[in-house]
Each structure stands twice: as C-alpha cells, then as structure tokens.
PDB file of C-alpha atoms in Angstrom:
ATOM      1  CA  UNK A  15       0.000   0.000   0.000  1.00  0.00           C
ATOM      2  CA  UNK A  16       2.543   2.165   0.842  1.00  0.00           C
ATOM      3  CA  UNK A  17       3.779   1.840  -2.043  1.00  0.00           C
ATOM      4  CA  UNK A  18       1.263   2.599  -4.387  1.00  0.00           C
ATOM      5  CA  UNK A  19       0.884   5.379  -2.205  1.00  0.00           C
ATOM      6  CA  UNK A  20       4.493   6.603  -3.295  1.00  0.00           C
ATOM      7  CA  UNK A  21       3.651   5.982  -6.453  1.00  0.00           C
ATOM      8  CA  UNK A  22       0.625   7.855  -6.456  1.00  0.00           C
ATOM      9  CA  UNK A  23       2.209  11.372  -5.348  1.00  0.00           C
ATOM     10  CA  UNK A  24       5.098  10.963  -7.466  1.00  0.00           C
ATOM     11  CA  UNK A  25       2.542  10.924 -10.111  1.00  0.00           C
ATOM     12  CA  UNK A  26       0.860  13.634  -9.175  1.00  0.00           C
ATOM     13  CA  UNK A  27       4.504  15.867  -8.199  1.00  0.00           C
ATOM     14  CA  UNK A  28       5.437  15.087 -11.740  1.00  0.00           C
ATOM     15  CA  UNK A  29       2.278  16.182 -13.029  1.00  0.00           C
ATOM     16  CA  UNK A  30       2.079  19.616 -11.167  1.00  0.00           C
ATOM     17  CA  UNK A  31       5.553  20.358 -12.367  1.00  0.00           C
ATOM     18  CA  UNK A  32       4.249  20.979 -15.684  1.00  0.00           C
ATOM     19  CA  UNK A  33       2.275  23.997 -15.205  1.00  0.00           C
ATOM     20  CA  UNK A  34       5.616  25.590 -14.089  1.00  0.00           C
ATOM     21  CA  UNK A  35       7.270  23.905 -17.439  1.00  0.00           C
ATOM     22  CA  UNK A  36       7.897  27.265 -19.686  1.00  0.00           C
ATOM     23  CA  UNK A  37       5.993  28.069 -22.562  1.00  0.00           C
ATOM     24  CA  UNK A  38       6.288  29.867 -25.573  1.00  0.00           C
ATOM     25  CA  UNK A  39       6.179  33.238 -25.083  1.00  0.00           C
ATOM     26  CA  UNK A  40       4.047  35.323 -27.162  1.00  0.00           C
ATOM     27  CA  UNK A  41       5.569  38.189 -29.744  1.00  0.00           C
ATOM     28  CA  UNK A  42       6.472  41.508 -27.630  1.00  0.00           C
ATOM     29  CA  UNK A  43       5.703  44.923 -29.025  1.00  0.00           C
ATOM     30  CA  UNK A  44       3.020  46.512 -31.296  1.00  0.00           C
ATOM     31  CA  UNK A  45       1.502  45.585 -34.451  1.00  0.00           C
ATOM     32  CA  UNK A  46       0.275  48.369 -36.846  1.00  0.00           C
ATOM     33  CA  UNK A  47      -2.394  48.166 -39.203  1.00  0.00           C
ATOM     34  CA  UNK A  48      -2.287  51.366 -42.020  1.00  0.00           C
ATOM     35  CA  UNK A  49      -5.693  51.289 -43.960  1.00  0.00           C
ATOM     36  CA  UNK A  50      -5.156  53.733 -46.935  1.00  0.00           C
ATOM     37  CA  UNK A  51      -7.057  54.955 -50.408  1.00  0.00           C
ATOM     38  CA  UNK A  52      -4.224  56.914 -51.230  1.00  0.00           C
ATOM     39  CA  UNK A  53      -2.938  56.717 -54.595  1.00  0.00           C
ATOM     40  CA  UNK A  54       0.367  54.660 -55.117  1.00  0.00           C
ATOM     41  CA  UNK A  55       3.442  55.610 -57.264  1.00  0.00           C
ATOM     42  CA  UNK A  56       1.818  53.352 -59.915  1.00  0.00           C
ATOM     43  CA  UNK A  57      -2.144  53.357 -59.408  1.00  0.00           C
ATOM     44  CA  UNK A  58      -5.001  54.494 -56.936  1.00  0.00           C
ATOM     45  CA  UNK A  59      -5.471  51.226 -55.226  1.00  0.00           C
ATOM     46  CA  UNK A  60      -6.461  50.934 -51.835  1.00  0.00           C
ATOM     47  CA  UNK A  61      -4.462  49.365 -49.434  1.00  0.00           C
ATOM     48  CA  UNK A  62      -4.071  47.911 -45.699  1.00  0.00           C
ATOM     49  CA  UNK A  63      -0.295  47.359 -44.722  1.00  0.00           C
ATOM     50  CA  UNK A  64       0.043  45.389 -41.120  1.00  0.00           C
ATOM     51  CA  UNK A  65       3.751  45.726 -40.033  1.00  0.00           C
ATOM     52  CA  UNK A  66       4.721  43.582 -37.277  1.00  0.00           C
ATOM     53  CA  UNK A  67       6.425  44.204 -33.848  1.00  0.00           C
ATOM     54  CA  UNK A  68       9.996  42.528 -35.653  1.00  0.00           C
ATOM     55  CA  UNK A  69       9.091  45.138 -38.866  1.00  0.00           C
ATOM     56  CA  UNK A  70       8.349  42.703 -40.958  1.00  0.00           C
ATOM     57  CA  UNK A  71       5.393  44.552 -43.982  1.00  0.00           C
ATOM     58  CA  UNK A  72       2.785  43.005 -45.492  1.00  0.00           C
ATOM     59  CA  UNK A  73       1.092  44.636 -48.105  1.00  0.00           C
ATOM     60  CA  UNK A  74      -2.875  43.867 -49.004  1.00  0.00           C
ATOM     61  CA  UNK A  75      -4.303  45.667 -52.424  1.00  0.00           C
ATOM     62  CA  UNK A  76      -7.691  46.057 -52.635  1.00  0.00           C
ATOM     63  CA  UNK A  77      -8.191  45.929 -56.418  1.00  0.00           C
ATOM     64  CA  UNK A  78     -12.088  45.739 -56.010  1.00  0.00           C
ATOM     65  CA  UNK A  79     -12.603  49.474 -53.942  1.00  0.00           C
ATOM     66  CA  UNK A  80     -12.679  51.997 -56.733  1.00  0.00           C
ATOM     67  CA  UNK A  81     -11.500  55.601 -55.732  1.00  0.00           C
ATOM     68  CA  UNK A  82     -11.380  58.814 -57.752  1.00  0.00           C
ATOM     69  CA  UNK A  83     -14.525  60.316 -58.505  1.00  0.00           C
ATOM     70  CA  UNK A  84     -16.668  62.140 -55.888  1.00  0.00           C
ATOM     71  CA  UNK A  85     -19.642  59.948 -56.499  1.00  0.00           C
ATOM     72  CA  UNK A  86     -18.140  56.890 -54.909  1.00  0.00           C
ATOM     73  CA  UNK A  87     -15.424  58.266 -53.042  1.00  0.00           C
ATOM     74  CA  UNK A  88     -17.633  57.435 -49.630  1.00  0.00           C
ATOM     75  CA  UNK A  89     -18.785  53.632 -50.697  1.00  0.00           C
ATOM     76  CA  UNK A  90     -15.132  53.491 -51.091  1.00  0.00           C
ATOM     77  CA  UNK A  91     -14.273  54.631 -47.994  1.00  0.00           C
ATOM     78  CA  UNK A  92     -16.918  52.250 -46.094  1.00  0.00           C
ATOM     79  CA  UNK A  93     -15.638  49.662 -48.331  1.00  0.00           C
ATOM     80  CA  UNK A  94     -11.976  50.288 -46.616  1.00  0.00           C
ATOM     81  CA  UNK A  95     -13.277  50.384 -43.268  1.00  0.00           C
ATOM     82  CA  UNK A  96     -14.931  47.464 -43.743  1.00  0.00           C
ATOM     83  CA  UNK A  97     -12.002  45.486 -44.921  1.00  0.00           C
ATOM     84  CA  UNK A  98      -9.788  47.243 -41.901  1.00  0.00           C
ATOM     85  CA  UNK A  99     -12.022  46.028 -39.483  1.00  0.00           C
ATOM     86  CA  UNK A 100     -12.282  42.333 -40.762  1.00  0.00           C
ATOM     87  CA  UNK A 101      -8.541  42.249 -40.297  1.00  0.00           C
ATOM     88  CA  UNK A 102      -9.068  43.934 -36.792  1.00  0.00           C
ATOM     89  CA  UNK A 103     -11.127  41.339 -36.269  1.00  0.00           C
ATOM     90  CA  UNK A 104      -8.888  38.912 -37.292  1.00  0.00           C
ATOM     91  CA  UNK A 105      -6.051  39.894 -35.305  1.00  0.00           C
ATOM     92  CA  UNK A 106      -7.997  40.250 -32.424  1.00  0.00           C
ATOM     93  CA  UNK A 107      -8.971  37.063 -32.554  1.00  0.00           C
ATOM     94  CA  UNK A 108      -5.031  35.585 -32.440  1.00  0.00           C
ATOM     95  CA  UNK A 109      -4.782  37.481 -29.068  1.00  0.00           C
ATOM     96  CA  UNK A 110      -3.622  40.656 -29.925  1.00  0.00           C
ATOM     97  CA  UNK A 111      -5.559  44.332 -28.564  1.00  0.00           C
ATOM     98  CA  UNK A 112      -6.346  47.996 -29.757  1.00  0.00           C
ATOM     99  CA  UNK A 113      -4.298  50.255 -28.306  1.00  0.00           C
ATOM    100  CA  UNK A 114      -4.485  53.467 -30.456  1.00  0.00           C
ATOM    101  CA  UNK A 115      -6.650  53.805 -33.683  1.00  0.00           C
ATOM    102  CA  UNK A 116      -5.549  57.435 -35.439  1.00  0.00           C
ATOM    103  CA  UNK A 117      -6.966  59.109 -38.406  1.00  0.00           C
ATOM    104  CA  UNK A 118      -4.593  61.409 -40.508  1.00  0.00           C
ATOM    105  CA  UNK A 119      -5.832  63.556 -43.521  1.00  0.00           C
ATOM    106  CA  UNK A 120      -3.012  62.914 -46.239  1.00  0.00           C
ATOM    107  CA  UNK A 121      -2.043  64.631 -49.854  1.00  0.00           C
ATOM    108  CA  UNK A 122      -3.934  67.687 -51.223  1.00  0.00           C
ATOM    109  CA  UNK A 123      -6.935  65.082 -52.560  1.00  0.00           C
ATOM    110  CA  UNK A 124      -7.684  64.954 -48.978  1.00  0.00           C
ATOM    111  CA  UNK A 125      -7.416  61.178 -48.672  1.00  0.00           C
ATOM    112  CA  UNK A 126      -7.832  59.721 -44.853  1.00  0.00           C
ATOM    113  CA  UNK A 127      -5.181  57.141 -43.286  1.00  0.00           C
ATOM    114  CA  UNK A 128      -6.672  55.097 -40.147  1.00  0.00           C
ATOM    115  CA  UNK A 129      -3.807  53.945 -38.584  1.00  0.00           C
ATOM    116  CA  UNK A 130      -4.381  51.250 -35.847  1.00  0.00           C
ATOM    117  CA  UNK A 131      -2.122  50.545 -32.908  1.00  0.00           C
ATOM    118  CA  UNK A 132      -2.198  47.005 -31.261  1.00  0.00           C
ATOM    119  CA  UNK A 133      -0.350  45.265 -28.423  1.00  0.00           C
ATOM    120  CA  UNK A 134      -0.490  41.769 -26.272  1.00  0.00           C
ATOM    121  CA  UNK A 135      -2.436  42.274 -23.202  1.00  0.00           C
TER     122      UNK A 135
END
C-alpha cells in the first residue's frame, strides 16, 4: 500500500511540475495596421499594410474598392473600413488588442489614413 501510495504522489509531483514547465512566449511589441485609399506611385489602389512588432510589412491591395470620382469616393471609404475592421477582427482574434486607432488627412486630394495601434495584453 505504501507503495502505491508513493507511487501515487510521485505521479501527481510530476504532473504539477508541468504547469511551471515554460511556454512559448508570445511576440512583444506593437503591431500596426495602415488602412489607406491613397494613390500609389503606380495606381489608386487601396491598401491595408500590417507591419509587425519585428518590422516585418505586409502589403494587401484592394483591387475591387474603386476611388477617384466624388460619387463613390464614400462607398469606397466604407468599403476600406470594412475590410480594416475584418482584419481587426482577425487579429484580435489571435490574441492581440487595440491600443491606439488614429486618423490622418493625407495629400492635397484629402485622402484619410486610419492607422491602428495594437499590443499583447
């Protein structure tokens, strides 16, 4: 009996150790997310650029928002926001938080910038 006893809290020593075992730790720093309508070098695609906490860029065109004319200039802004937010979404979702959302008036066509600031909790 004794032991199976010995046994026993061996067993369960060896099994409480683990939730001291160290685990990956999660990326430090902030991740920005740059929704933008402004036109490029090349054409006046829309864009959302996440840039990670090691700098890293990642670059998404949005070929399918049209921008330009004053007609649809605001469906193509609330087609931007809309995209910016599923990827909000998105990255909230892998653990990350909203720290800072700013909105910045660039270029003399008055084009708006959201720029979104998120960190680990």
């Amino acid at each position: 009996m004794k032991k199976i006893l010995l046994f026993a809290v061996l067993g369960l020593a060896t099994a409480g150790s683990w939730a001291f075992y160290p685990k990956a730790v999660a990326p430090t720093g902030y991740l920005m997310v740059v929704g933008s309508g402004r036109p490029g070098t090349t054409s006046s695609v829309p864009e959302i650029t996440t840039i990670q906490p090691d700098g890293t860029r990642q670059v998404q065109r949005l070929p399918d928002i049209k921008i330009g004319t004053e007609r649809n200039s605001t469906a193509a802004a609330v087609e931007l926001h809309r995209v910016e937010l599923l990827k909000i979404n998105a990255l909230v979702a892998q653990g990350w938080r909203v720290a800072h959302v700013t909105q910045s008036t660039v270029g003399v066509g008055a084009t708006t910038e959201t720029v979104y600031l998120l960190e680990r909790p």
